[in-house]
XYZ file of C-alpha atoms in Angstrom:
717
model
C 20.274 -31.650 -0.620
C 17.741 -28.433 -2.173
C 17.277 -29.744 -5.604
C 16.395 -33.356 -4.713
C 13.902 -31.897 -1.838
C 12.066 -29.667 -4.516
C 11.789 -32.853 -6.876
C 10.485 -34.738 -4.936
C 7.711 -32.506 -4.336
C 7.103 -31.861 -8.052
C 3.915 -33.800 -8.224
C 2.316 -31.165 -5.597
C 3.284 -28.401 -7.444
C 2.380 -29.734 -11.143
C -1.302 -30.919 -10.163
C -1.862 -28.014 -7.259
C -0.488 -25.428 -8.348
C 0.580 -25.674 -12.332
C 4.322 -25.486 -11.702
C 6.560 -26.547 -14.013
C 10.187 -27.926 -12.860
C 12.013 -28.453 -15.709
C 15.533 -29.301 -13.865
C 16.295 -30.488 -10.813
C 18.434 -27.626 -9.926
C 15.809 -24.523 -10.515
C 15.360 -22.983 -7.083
C 10.944 -21.994 -6.267
C 10.768 -18.687 -4.971
C 7.102 -17.159 -3.675
C 6.439 -13.536 -4.077
C 4.000 -12.437 -1.860
C 2.518 -8.762 -0.522
C -0.806 -6.637 -0.109
C -1.586 -4.934 -3.311
C -0.115 -1.446 -4.221
C 3.228 -2.479 -2.856
C 4.915 -2.743 -6.241
C 4.687 -6.109 -6.078
C 4.221 -6.634 -10.005
C 6.865 -4.049 -10.146
C 9.552 -6.433 -8.502
C 8.193 -9.375 -10.342
C 8.641 -7.795 -13.849
C 12.327 -6.180 -12.864
C 13.365 -9.192 -12.185
C 11.804 -11.544 -14.568
C 12.327 -9.228 -17.728
C 10.128 -11.210 -20.178
C 11.024 -14.609 -19.121
C 7.810 -14.811 -17.508
C 4.007 -16.102 -18.719
C 0.451 -15.709 -17.233
C -2.386 -18.133 -16.639
C -5.185 -19.526 -13.785
C -4.395 -21.624 -11.106
C -5.346 -25.399 -11.669
C -9.365 -24.979 -10.562
C -9.649 -21.204 -10.220
C -10.152 -17.929 -11.377
C -6.781 -16.485 -9.893
C -4.617 -14.973 -12.253
C -1.000 -16.634 -11.706
C 2.349 -15.086 -12.921
C 5.202 -17.133 -12.773
C 9.219 -16.169 -14.490
C 12.488 -16.867 -14.050
C 16.142 -15.012 -13.215
C 19.403 -16.447 -13.191
C 21.904 -15.182 -10.229
C 25.099 -16.533 -9.607
C 24.795 -19.513 -12.074
C 21.673 -20.654 -10.469
C 18.194 -20.628 -12.139
C 15.303 -18.969 -9.870
C 11.606 -19.991 -10.654
C 9.802 -16.574 -9.387
C 5.949 -17.482 -8.960
C 3.856 -13.925 -8.049
C 1.516 -14.968 -5.529
C -2.483 -12.675 -5.470
C -2.011 -9.638 -3.765
C -4.056 -10.226 -0.271
C -4.028 -8.560 2.363
C -4.212 -11.519 5.488
C -3.758 -15.107 4.961
C -6.256 -16.004 7.817
C -9.871 -14.958 5.201
C -11.331 -17.316 2.979
C -11.104 -15.175 -0.405
C -9.750 -17.775 -2.866
C -6.698 -15.050 -3.415
C -5.858 -15.620 0.208
C -6.106 -19.285 -0.460
C -4.160 -19.395 -2.659
C -1.112 -17.483 -1.592
C -1.317 -19.484 1.761
C -1.804 -22.959 0.119
C 1.202 -22.474 -1.965
C 3.581 -21.030 0.792
C 2.343 -23.774 3.102
C 1.810 -26.898 0.664
C 4.229 -25.374 -2.326
C 7.283 -25.874 -0.212
C 8.971 -22.495 -1.922
C 12.627 -22.406 -0.604
C 12.219 -18.466 0.325
C 9.058 -16.187 0.231
C 9.688 -12.638 -0.599
C 7.643 -10.451 1.029
C 6.893 -7.093 -0.822
C 6.089 -4.362 1.874
C 5.519 -0.204 1.159
C 7.595 1.808 2.735
C 5.240 4.168 3.395
C 2.560 1.819 4.770
C 4.860 -0.355 6.677
C 2.569 -0.998 9.763
C -0.507 -2.647 7.595
C 2.266 -4.802 5.684
C 3.791 -6.037 8.232
C 0.426 -7.884 9.336
C 0.686 -10.365 6.458
C 4.535 -10.933 6.964
C 3.968 -11.800 10.856
C 1.452 -14.625 9.207
C 3.592 -15.823 6.437
C 6.519 -16.237 9.430
C 4.080 -18.523 11.350
C 3.912 -20.457 7.764
C 7.932 -20.182 7.103
C 11.374 -19.478 8.555
C 12.730 -18.793 4.977
C 11.450 -15.169 4.550
C 13.054 -11.924 2.735
C 11.200 -8.927 3.782
C 11.377 -6.499 0.371
C 10.515 -2.862 1.809
C 9.755 -1.151 -1.399
C 8.956 2.239 -2.564
C 11.882 3.682 -0.455
C 12.095 6.151 -3.099
C 8.544 7.908 -2.255
C 8.966 7.202 1.614
C 12.089 9.469 1.559
C 10.097 12.255 -0.797
C 7.503 12.106 2.352
C 9.882 12.510 5.045
C 9.818 8.575 6.170
C 12.465 7.413 7.581
C 13.136 3.334 7.256
C 15.724 2.002 10.319
C 16.273 -1.274 7.924
C 18.786 -2.394 10.526
C 16.579 -2.232 13.388
C 13.648 -3.773 11.317
C 15.896 -7.435 10.751
C 16.877 -7.424 14.092
C 13.833 -7.446 15.597
C 12.333 -9.796 12.907
C 15.394 -12.131 12.898
C 14.992 -12.104 8.560
C 16.893 -10.434 5.862
C 15.198 -6.913 5.129
C 16.414 -5.265 1.780
C 14.918 -1.534 0.584
C 14.539 -1.026 -3.065
C 12.944 1.117 -5.310
C 11.817 -1.634 -8.194
C 10.813 1.229 -10.887
C 14.309 2.307 -10.918
C 15.712 -1.152 -10.093
C 17.346 0.036 -7.014
C 18.298 -2.196 -4.533
C 17.527 -5.463 -6.360
C 21.050 -6.962 -6.798
C 20.719 -7.173 -2.968
C 17.537 -8.485 -3.216
C 18.975 -11.100 -5.335
C 21.990 -12.042 -2.670
C 19.716 -12.347 0.131
C 17.233 -14.414 -1.263
C 20.298 -16.923 -2.890
C 21.738 -17.150 1.070
C 18.439 -17.758 2.540
C 17.344 -20.128 -0.182
C 20.512 -22.386 -0.140
C 20.529 -22.544 3.413
C 24.068 -19.856 3.946
C 22.126 -17.722 6.733
C 21.147 -18.561 10.004
C 17.738 -17.673 10.656
C 16.012 -17.003 13.785
C 12.373 -15.700 12.916
C 10.288 -13.493 15.457
C 6.862 -15.764 16.377
C 4.166 -13.647 17.767
C 2.925 -15.110 21.454
C -0.440 -15.421 21.740
C -2.694 -15.094 25.256
C -2.649 -18.383 27.616
C -5.805 -19.929 26.387
C -4.957 -19.749 22.595
C -1.430 -20.840 23.325
C -3.297 -24.301 25.001
C -5.581 -24.984 21.992
C -1.989 -24.225 19.369
C -0.261 -26.843 21.675
C -3.160 -29.685 21.922
C -3.514 -29.057 18.007
C -0.162 -29.657 17.170
C 0.747 -32.470 19.655
C -2.225 -34.173 17.399
C -1.193 -33.266 14.224
C 2.200 -34.603 15.324
C 1.207 -38.411 15.470
C -0.773 -38.174 12.107
C 1.137 -36.098 9.796
C 3.853 -37.771 8.494
C 5.694 -35.315 6.174
C 7.208 -32.289 7.184
C 5.388 -29.019 7.474
C 4.375 -26.548 9.703
C 1.463 -27.370 12.673
C 1.589 -24.684 14.529
C 0.615 -22.905 11.050
C -2.305 -25.653 10.676
C -3.688 -25.284 14.233
C -3.875 -21.437 13.811
C -5.405 -22.337 10.351
C -8.288 -24.539 11.884
C -8.977 -22.342 14.650
C -10.052 -19.878 11.676
C -11.842 -22.140 9.288
C -12.822 -24.732 12.042
C -15.843 -26.063 9.187
C -12.360 -26.862 6.748
C -10.580 -29.319 8.966
C -12.304 -32.356 7.261
C -11.598 -31.138 3.663
C -7.791 -30.096 4.839
C -7.235 -33.515 6.187
C -8.502 -35.055 3.073
C -6.069 -32.859 0.952
C -2.814 -33.903 3.376
C -4.039 -37.659 2.909
C -4.173 -37.021 -0.853
C -1.031 -35.831 -1.377
C 1.329 -38.131 0.953
C 1.040 -36.157 3.662
C -0.716 -38.420 5.885
C -0.888 -42.197 5.176
C -3.627 -44.058 2.897
C -4.913 -45.814 6.308
C -5.482 -42.814 8.277
C -9.071 -42.247 9.963
C -9.722 -38.629 8.458
C -13.296 -38.555 10.393
C -11.434 -39.737 13.788
C -8.737 -37.041 13.453
C -10.966 -34.269 12.764
C -13.445 -35.125 15.239
C -10.237 -34.819 17.793
C -9.227 -31.064 16.373
C -13.136 -30.605 16.976
C -13.169 -31.198 20.441
C -9.631 -29.042 21.213
C -11.456 -26.507 19.940
C -14.918 -26.861 21.102
C -13.537 -27.183 24.408
C -15.937 -26.375 27.315
C -15.385 -22.928 28.558
C -13.826 -21.706 25.215
C -15.895 -19.164 22.947
C -13.895 -19.971 19.620
C -14.547 -16.549 18.443
C -12.976 -15.087 21.477
C -9.469 -17.570 19.838
C -10.230 -15.743 16.660
C -10.481 -12.389 17.205
C -7.019 -12.541 19.986
C -5.112 -14.360 17.161
C -6.058 -11.319 14.919
C -5.476 -8.756 17.338
C -2.204 -9.525 18.672
C -0.929 -9.982 15.328
C -2.024 -6.314 14.469
C -0.747 -4.958 17.909
C 2.720 -6.855 17.337
C 3.051 -4.688 13.864
C 2.286 -1.663 15.542
C 4.464 -2.489 18.406
C 7.242 -3.188 15.422
C 6.197 0.306 13.323
C 6.829 2.430 16.321
C 10.418 0.826 16.849
C 11.730 1.245 13.348
C 9.895 4.578 11.964
C 11.020 7.985 11.945
C 8.255 10.091 10.412
C 10.092 13.851 9.643
C 7.195 15.750 8.011
C 4.010 14.320 9.667
C 1.936 15.869 6.822
C 3.577 14.015 3.885
C 0.078 13.264 2.827
C -1.495 16.023 3.324
C -1.902 16.914 -0.611
C -3.174 13.405 -1.566
C -6.046 13.780 1.646
C -6.771 17.173 -0.053
C -7.517 15.881 -3.889
C -9.654 12.893 -2.062
C -11.677 15.274 -0.051
C -12.464 16.442 -3.573
C -12.348 13.332 -5.945
C -14.582 10.833 -2.832
C -17.045 13.765 -1.626
C -20.771 13.609 -1.941
C -20.857 16.930 -3.544
C -18.677 16.515 -6.645
C -17.490 13.062 -6.544
C -19.567 11.674 -8.945
C -20.185 14.543 -11.131
C -16.117 14.605 -11.261
C -16.153 10.984 -12.633
C -18.420 11.156 -15.068
C -16.601 14.252 -16.679
C -13.375 12.127 -16.737
C -15.398 9.142 -18.501
C -17.428 11.688 -20.607
C -13.346 13.091 -21.674
C -12.121 9.481 -21.943
C -14.968 8.371 -24.466
C -14.964 12.076 -26.547
C -11.114 11.249 -27.294
C -11.882 7.463 -27.952
C -14.782 8.688 -30.336
C -12.869 11.187 -31.717
C -9.342 10.021 -32.513
C -11.005 6.775 -33.746
C -12.637 7.805 -36.635
C -9.469 8.035 -38.795
C -7.475 4.945 -37.410
C -10.879 2.754 -37.905
C -11.317 4.697 -41.650
C -7.311 3.877 -42.478
C -7.652 0.119 -41.259
C -11.076 0.046 -43.201
C -9.631 1.045 -46.688
C -6.372 -0.780 -46.038
C -8.552 -4.127 -45.758
C -10.904 -3.101 -48.530
C -7.070 -2.146 -50.567
C -6.409 -6.009 -49.587
C -9.892 -7.406 -50.802
C -8.714 -6.147 -53.909
C -6.100 -8.413 -54.132
C -8.140 -11.104 -53.030
C -10.680 -10.777 -55.603
C -7.861 -10.472 -58.657
C -6.372 -14.002 -56.601
C -10.024 -15.679 -57.221
C -9.967 -14.623 -60.482
C -6.834 -15.713 -61.712
C -7.228 -18.983 -60.652
C -11.142 -19.445 -61.301
C -12.012 -20.539 -58.464
C -15.850 -20.738 -57.464
C -17.866 -18.015 -56.841
C -19.556 -19.338 -54.058
C -15.667 -20.006 -52.256
C -15.116 -16.549 -52.692
C -18.520 -15.473 -51.314
C -17.896 -17.337 -48.099
C -14.356 -17.072 -47.456
C -14.012 -13.298 -48.963
C -17.331 -11.735 -48.909
C -18.197 -13.629 -45.644
C -15.324 -14.378 -43.485
C -12.887 -11.868 -44.552
C -14.937 -8.912 -44.833
C -16.200 -9.927 -41.644
C -13.417 -10.122 -39.822
C -12.080 -6.662 -41.412
C -15.083 -5.217 -39.619
C -14.479 -6.202 -36.542
C -11.332 -5.733 -36.248
C -11.169 -1.883 -38.075
C -14.033 -1.003 -35.761
C -12.607 -2.865 -32.570
C -9.017 -2.332 -32.609
C -8.937 1.733 -32.825
C -11.055 2.682 -29.935
C -9.596 -0.129 -27.718
C -6.035 1.015 -28.552
C -7.156 4.665 -27.212
C -9.786 3.739 -24.466
C -7.418 1.031 -22.860
C -4.571 2.696 -22.361
C -6.417 6.141 -21.175
C -8.388 3.589 -18.561
C -5.017 2.189 -17.756
C -3.450 5.741 -17.038
C -6.522 6.192 -14.182
C -5.621 2.679 -12.795
C -1.708 3.653 -12.747
C -2.680 7.322 -10.964
C -4.632 5.376 -8.189
C -7.988 7.021 -9.232
C -10.049 3.484 -9.867
C -10.044 2.779 -6.061
C -11.815 6.421 -5.747
C -14.579 5.520 -8.255
C -14.746 2.070 -6.352
C -15.612 4.339 -3.221
C -17.645 6.776 -4.501
C -20.083 3.859 -5.659
C -19.860 1.512 -2.854
C -22.863 2.619 -1.308
C -24.740 2.520 -4.371
C -23.795 -1.395 -4.617
C -24.251 -2.229 -1.255
C -27.748 -0.942 -0.975
C -27.831 -3.403 -4.311
C -26.742 -5.969 -1.993
C -23.527 -6.447 -4.139
C -20.094 -5.928 -3.857
C -18.379 -2.457 -3.653
C -15.401 -3.677 -6.156
C -18.275 -4.238 -9.099
C -17.392 -0.602 -9.873
C -14.388 -1.549 -10.993
C -15.198 -4.450 -13.237
C -18.286 -2.236 -14.346
C -15.446 0.148 -15.229
C -13.335 -2.623 -17.424
C -16.770 -3.523 -18.647
C -16.991 0.095 -20.942
C -13.968 -1.218 -22.830
C -14.806 -4.791 -23.455
C -17.683 -6.547 -21.221
C -15.310 -9.696 -21.906
C -12.302 -7.927 -20.202
C -14.987 -6.718 -17.159
C -16.043 -10.437 -17.045
C -12.336 -11.503 -16.057
C -11.446 -8.377 -13.606
C -14.829 -9.399 -11.598
C -11.986 -12.361 -10.175
C -11.088 -9.268 -7.752
C -14.698 -10.001 -5.942
C -14.119 -12.402 -3.039
C -17.659 -13.547 -2.810
C -18.826 -15.994 -5.151
C -22.361 -15.067 -5.000
C -21.391 -11.203 -5.570
C -18.578 -12.348 -8.137
C -21.985 -14.028 -9.932
C -23.911 -11.014 -9.910
C -21.042 -8.706 -10.883
C -20.696 -11.007 -13.958
C -24.436 -11.261 -14.999
C -24.706 -7.517 -15.007
C -21.606 -6.566 -16.527
C -23.082 -6.668 -20.027
C -25.561 -3.468 -18.645
C -22.351 -1.061 -19.395
C -21.762 -0.694 -23.492
C -18.337 -1.938 -24.648
C -16.106 -0.406 -27.597
C -17.879 -2.743 -29.965
C -21.491 -1.025 -29.056
C -20.224 2.196 -29.449
C -19.873 2.799 -32.829
C -23.878 1.707 -32.624
C -24.930 4.041 -30.220
C -22.587 6.917 -31.301
C -24.273 7.046 -35.329
C -27.507 6.759 -34.360
C -26.547 9.254 -31.738
C -25.313 11.858 -34.092
C -27.448 10.831 -36.905
C -30.875 11.513 -34.968
C -29.857 13.740 -31.880
C -26.649 15.635 -33.329
C -27.779 15.833 -36.670
C -28.868 19.617 -36.282
C -25.584 20.671 -35.197
C -22.644 21.026 -37.176
C -18.468 20.219 -36.899
C -17.614 19.440 -33.359
C -20.926 19.868 -31.660
C -22.339 16.970 -33.461
C -19.623 14.450 -31.738
C -20.050 16.529 -28.285
C -23.907 16.013 -28.636
C -22.912 12.331 -29.393
C -21.274 11.732 -26.022
C -23.587 13.238 -24.212
C -26.087 10.695 -25.711
C -23.921 8.179 -24.577
C -23.185 9.272 -21.139
C -26.805 9.065 -20.765
C -26.971 5.655 -22.156
C -24.195 5.028 -19.226
C -25.821 6.280 -16.338
C -29.093 4.418 -17.650
C -26.992 1.091 -17.584
C -25.396 1.961 -14.195
C -29.028 2.229 -12.650
C -30.283 -1.121 -14.455
C -27.038 -2.734 -13.381
C -28.227 -1.699 -9.342
C -31.832 -2.699 -9.970
C -30.783 -6.011 -11.511
C -28.172 -6.534 -8.961
C -30.963 -6.122 -6.328
C -33.281 -8.424 -7.754
C -30.627 -11.183 -8.057
C -29.542 -10.599 -4.302
C -33.133 -11.192 -3.203
C -33.783 -14.055 -5.462
C -31.782 -16.785 -7.456
C -28.521 -15.077 -5.645
C -29.793 -14.127 -2.125
C -27.507 -12.767 0.419
C -26.139 -10.056 2.322
C -23.383 -7.838 0.887
C -20.117 -8.616 2.361
C -17.500 -6.102 4.070
C -14.039 -5.591 1.746
C -10.800 -3.416 2.429
C -11.199 -0.630 0.152
C -7.371 0.555 0.103
C -7.162 4.515 -1.411
C -3.361 4.078 -2.189
C -1.199 6.961 -2.875
C -1.324 9.037 -5.983
C 1.896 7.771 -7.966
C 3.589 9.302 -11.263
C 2.245 7.045 -14.160
C 4.862 4.823 -16.101
C 3.741 5.464 -19.692
C 5.643 3.031 -21.321
C 4.077 0.211 -18.816
C 0.866 1.259 -19.162
C 1.357 1.051 -22.898
C 2.491 -2.524 -22.903
C 0.004 -3.670 -20.023
C -2.752 -2.039 -22.054
C -1.676 -3.376 -25.171
C -0.541 -6.669 -25.132
C -2.357 -7.728 -21.916
C -5.759 -6.158 -22.996
C -6.370 -4.677 -26.462
C -4.962 -7.751 -28.139
C -6.072 -10.776 -25.865
C -9.774 -9.331 -26.194
C -9.115 -8.744 -30.175
C -8.128 -12.257 -30.623
C -10.849 -14.137 -28.703
C -13.224 -11.822 -31.146
C -11.614 -12.590 -34.221
C -11.790 -16.162 -33.198
C -16.085 -15.798 -32.928
C -16.309 -13.594 -35.801
C -14.647 -15.636 -38.365
C -17.089 -18.379 -38.232
C -19.850 -15.652 -38.082
C -19.080 -14.305 -41.661
C -19.383 -17.794 -43.388
C -23.023 -18.679 -41.862
C -23.897 -14.447 -42.623
C -23.182 -14.537 -46.022
C -24.532 -18.424 -46.521
C -27.825 -16.819 -45.123
C -28.073 -13.807 -46.996
C -27.409 -15.658 -50.321
C -29.390 -18.650 -49.795
C -33.171 -17.934 -51.431
C -36.045 -19.981 -50.532
C -39.410 -18.960 -52.990
C -36.999 -15.795 -54.404
C -35.954 -14.229 -50.845
C -33.133 -15.198 -48.843
C -33.396 -16.861 -45.438
C -32.469 -13.376 -43.997
C -35.407 -11.364 -45.412
C -37.411 -14.783 -44.444
C -36.274 -14.597 -40.662
C -36.876 -10.692 -40.892
C -40.294 -11.115 -41.960
C -40.611 -13.318 -39.216
C -39.345 -11.283 -36.217
C -41.330 -8.137 -38.111
C -44.283 -8.121 -35.613
C -42.283 -8.994 -32.470
C -39.671 -6.051 -33.845
C -42.768 -3.772 -34.376
C -44.085 -4.287 -30.809
C -40.825 -3.119 -29.396
C -40.529 -0.325 -31.460
C -37.759 -1.748 -34.098
C -38.560 -3.985 -37.138
C -37.474 -7.266 -38.502
C -34.582 -6.371 -39.704
C -33.339 -5.058 -36.871
C -33.838 -7.966 -34.537
C -32.408 -10.232 -37.176
C -28.740 -7.921 -37.173
C -28.821 -8.346 -33.305
C -29.130 -11.771 -33.994
C -25.975 -11.894 -36.093
C -24.053 -10.075 -34.689
C -24.023 -12.218 -31.803
C -20.326 -12.887 -32.370
C -19.383 -9.211 -32.389
C -21.650 -6.709 -31.972
C -19.739 -3.966 -34.514
C -21.023 -6.047 -37.321
C -24.702 -5.303 -36.485
C -24.652 -2.061 -38.249
C -23.207 -3.681 -41.700
C -25.460 -6.364 -41.360
C -28.618 -3.579 -41.282
C -27.253 -2.142 -44.139
C -26.674 -4.988 -46.348
C -30.397 -6.280 -45.338
C -32.022 -2.845 -46.212
C -29.858 -2.500 -49.456
C -30.231 -6.504 -50.490
C -26.309 -6.505 -51.245
C -25.544 -9.931 -50.112
C -22.516 -9.172 -48.445
C -21.422 -6.817 -45.675
C -20.687 -2.882 -46.305
C -20.668 0.002 -44.798
C -21.979 3.601 -46.752
C -19.674 6.004 -47.297
C -21.146 8.949 -44.698
C -23.416 9.023 -41.966
C -25.405 11.172 -44.193
C -25.951 8.162 -45.995
C -26.934 6.086 -43.329
C -29.481 8.538 -41.987
C -31.122 8.564 -45.498
C -31.041 4.532 -45.609
C -32.568 4.502 -42.301
C -35.442 7.074 -42.822
C -36.488 5.511 -46.201
C -36.753 2.171 -44.277
C -38.964 3.784 -41.916
C -36.729 5.118 -39.202
C -38.023 7.398 -36.955
C -36.503 9.098 -33.569
C -38.662 6.453 -31.456
C -36.841 3.851 -33.700
C -33.285 5.228 -33.158
C -34.226 5.226 -29.106
C -35.332 1.792 -29.128
C -32.301 0.391 -30.868
C -30.355 2.459 -28.586
C -31.862 1.046 -25.406
C -31.555 -2.494 -26.842
C -27.743 -2.244 -27.917
C -27.025 -1.541 -24.156
C -29.532 -4.150 -22.685
C -28.993 -6.882 -25.125
C -27.303 -10.085 -24.664
C -23.752 -10.346 -24.327
C -21.509 -10.930 -27.460
C -20.450 -14.360 -28.090
C -16.339 -13.356 -26.819
C -18.117 -12.364 -23.210
C -20.589 -15.753 -23.273
C -17.074 -17.394 -23.936
C -15.520 -15.906 -21.225
C -18.726 -15.921 -18.764
C -18.623 -19.920 -19.577
C -15.000 -20.031 -19.043
C -15.353 -18.097 -15.463
C -18.302 -19.829 -14.214
C -17.703 -23.309 -15.693
C -21.381 -23.385 -15.650
C -23.702 -23.299 -18.737
C -26.667 -22.086 -16.189
C -24.742 -18.850 -15.221
C -24.256 -18.806 -18.857
C -27.604 -19.065 -19.773
C -28.790 -16.554 -17.324
C -26.209 -14.046 -18.394
C -27.353 -14.016 -21.707
C -31.258 -13.729 -20.889
C -31.586 -11.509 -18.241
C -29.934 -8.379 -20.323
C -31.971 -9.691 -23.335
C -35.646 -9.923 -21.138
C -34.643 -6.361 -19.634
C -34.168 -4.898 -23.101
C -37.186 -6.066 -24.761
C -39.347 -4.820 -21.254
C -37.965 -1.299 -21.822
C -38.387 -1.182 -25.051
C -41.730 -2.418 -25.314
C -42.704 0.224 -22.240
C -41.310 3.188 -24.383
C -42.465 2.263 -27.175
C -46.425 1.365 -26.530
C -46.216 4.597 -24.074
C -44.878 6.924 -26.428
C -47.734 5.271 -29.269
C -50.200 5.526 -26.316
C -49.348 9.167 -26.125
C -49.759 9.791 -29.426
C -45.784 10.981 -29.770
C -44.982 8.362 -32.560
């Protein structure tokens, strides 16, 4: 019976949710919960390596699907986006709500945090309005025990009328019992009588009237009560929902959608009924019921269980120390990244040049054409070698360190510290988190903008993400800072001075991010900043193994793969431009000569501008292109030392003003090709991709022009 029902829903699962059912015996299970409840840990522990990630069809929201076998039955586990409520309008909440309502999972497992059950129960009560087949998994029982919090799971199960299982997913405690409960609910072996929230008389009257109307028209088995609640909360979306129901067979094709929509709206906007009051009553009733249940099942032995966390937060989120500590932590991470990446970068570069020697011998042995050797080896291969050797080590260091802060629970504190600044810029406080991700890679930063619910504020975050330097731009910033700012120091002091210089550049990038966000919110992306729930999760012991896997596989290799995809064809184009001559000069030289007057105007020269333009596919190749251009070698190369690079730059007219303008333009110029591809994918718009290219570039030109002309006017250059 289960298999037949589930296969009958196959089209909806495929088309709307992208869930593939390979066998009629597979059982679909939904995994829901608030953020920071250990939902991902439960998912990973149950599914192991049998999982894959992607986007929900038509939406830029991550989905994760996995499978596990229990008692010879195969279960497909769908990890829904973490959400606090199903009554709001964010994409994440919409996805979670629609999957539970229309995806017809046989069981919905709700993950709750044992240390803050009161808040988690709000989502559970909403899910119980949609489906009776629910299992509550109270996770992090070990943390609750350490904090002196006792949860009466038996009493909680009696009150809710559903199975309740306590787990410690990190140590895989309680997961076998969870599987047993899921099996019993999915196969109908348990007589469930879930608790339903009772609203006041006015709300009840409206709900009953809408339910009766839907019963006459909606043919398939669907939860009329939940649809009625959803219509009350989102009256403007009734027509869209009715069209959806008709498209997927919940309504007869000849049903008059407009008539049904108007009749439901008449019920909602009946005389003497204030819809806002009805909406408020629904929310307040659910919250009060959650509080009431919490008081019956929780016994806190240690009233000061979170005293240490609060003391730490008093320092990390204080107006006096919050920002300085944040900058200091970032400085330490950057310094470790700078220092630690040097040796593996050199080792990788040596390895690739060693391999290049064998490639040279191969071409020579088989007497292949020189032009083919130039394109494939000196062009494509050497470009890829530089991108990988320069990008991989910093990312392999930065992403684990950044993920460590994330696992410890520090990133929400960063968002808390910067929230007020972004609010004043009419942007979203979560933009602080997406901006931090941009330090590792702007493409990853753009992807992380999915956590922002408002489409307007998400676009602002995407467009301005490039104002923080990624690890592809760090080598340029560090090299220039070491040569022209740290040149007067020796040993470790050089790296310290370079780090301070980079931190100053980052602060400038944050300031410009806020300024541009404000301008965008007052012009092409008008609107007020939206409010959001920012949870400060408890500090937790980081899982080192999980951090390494997540940071290396999900972030480092993902970003590197995109960079390689863009850099390979770029190497071919750069080699052709450097080796194709017109009237005795290469196309590269001709382009530099044309751009030279403009370059001088903004404190640089034509070759620098050409290097940035040709470095569009990957910022890592800007310096090698510049060296190649100055030395007229026709192929990318890197000098053996910073001192050799300093002499080459000075011989070609560089001054401290040139260095400053190059650092500023490195910070503010257009995104790399990988990031632009990501922006196009995330926004599904050529317009916003083009603006993401133009806005930082124009900003960089203006700032460099002001610095160059002011300096010359005052006689400092």
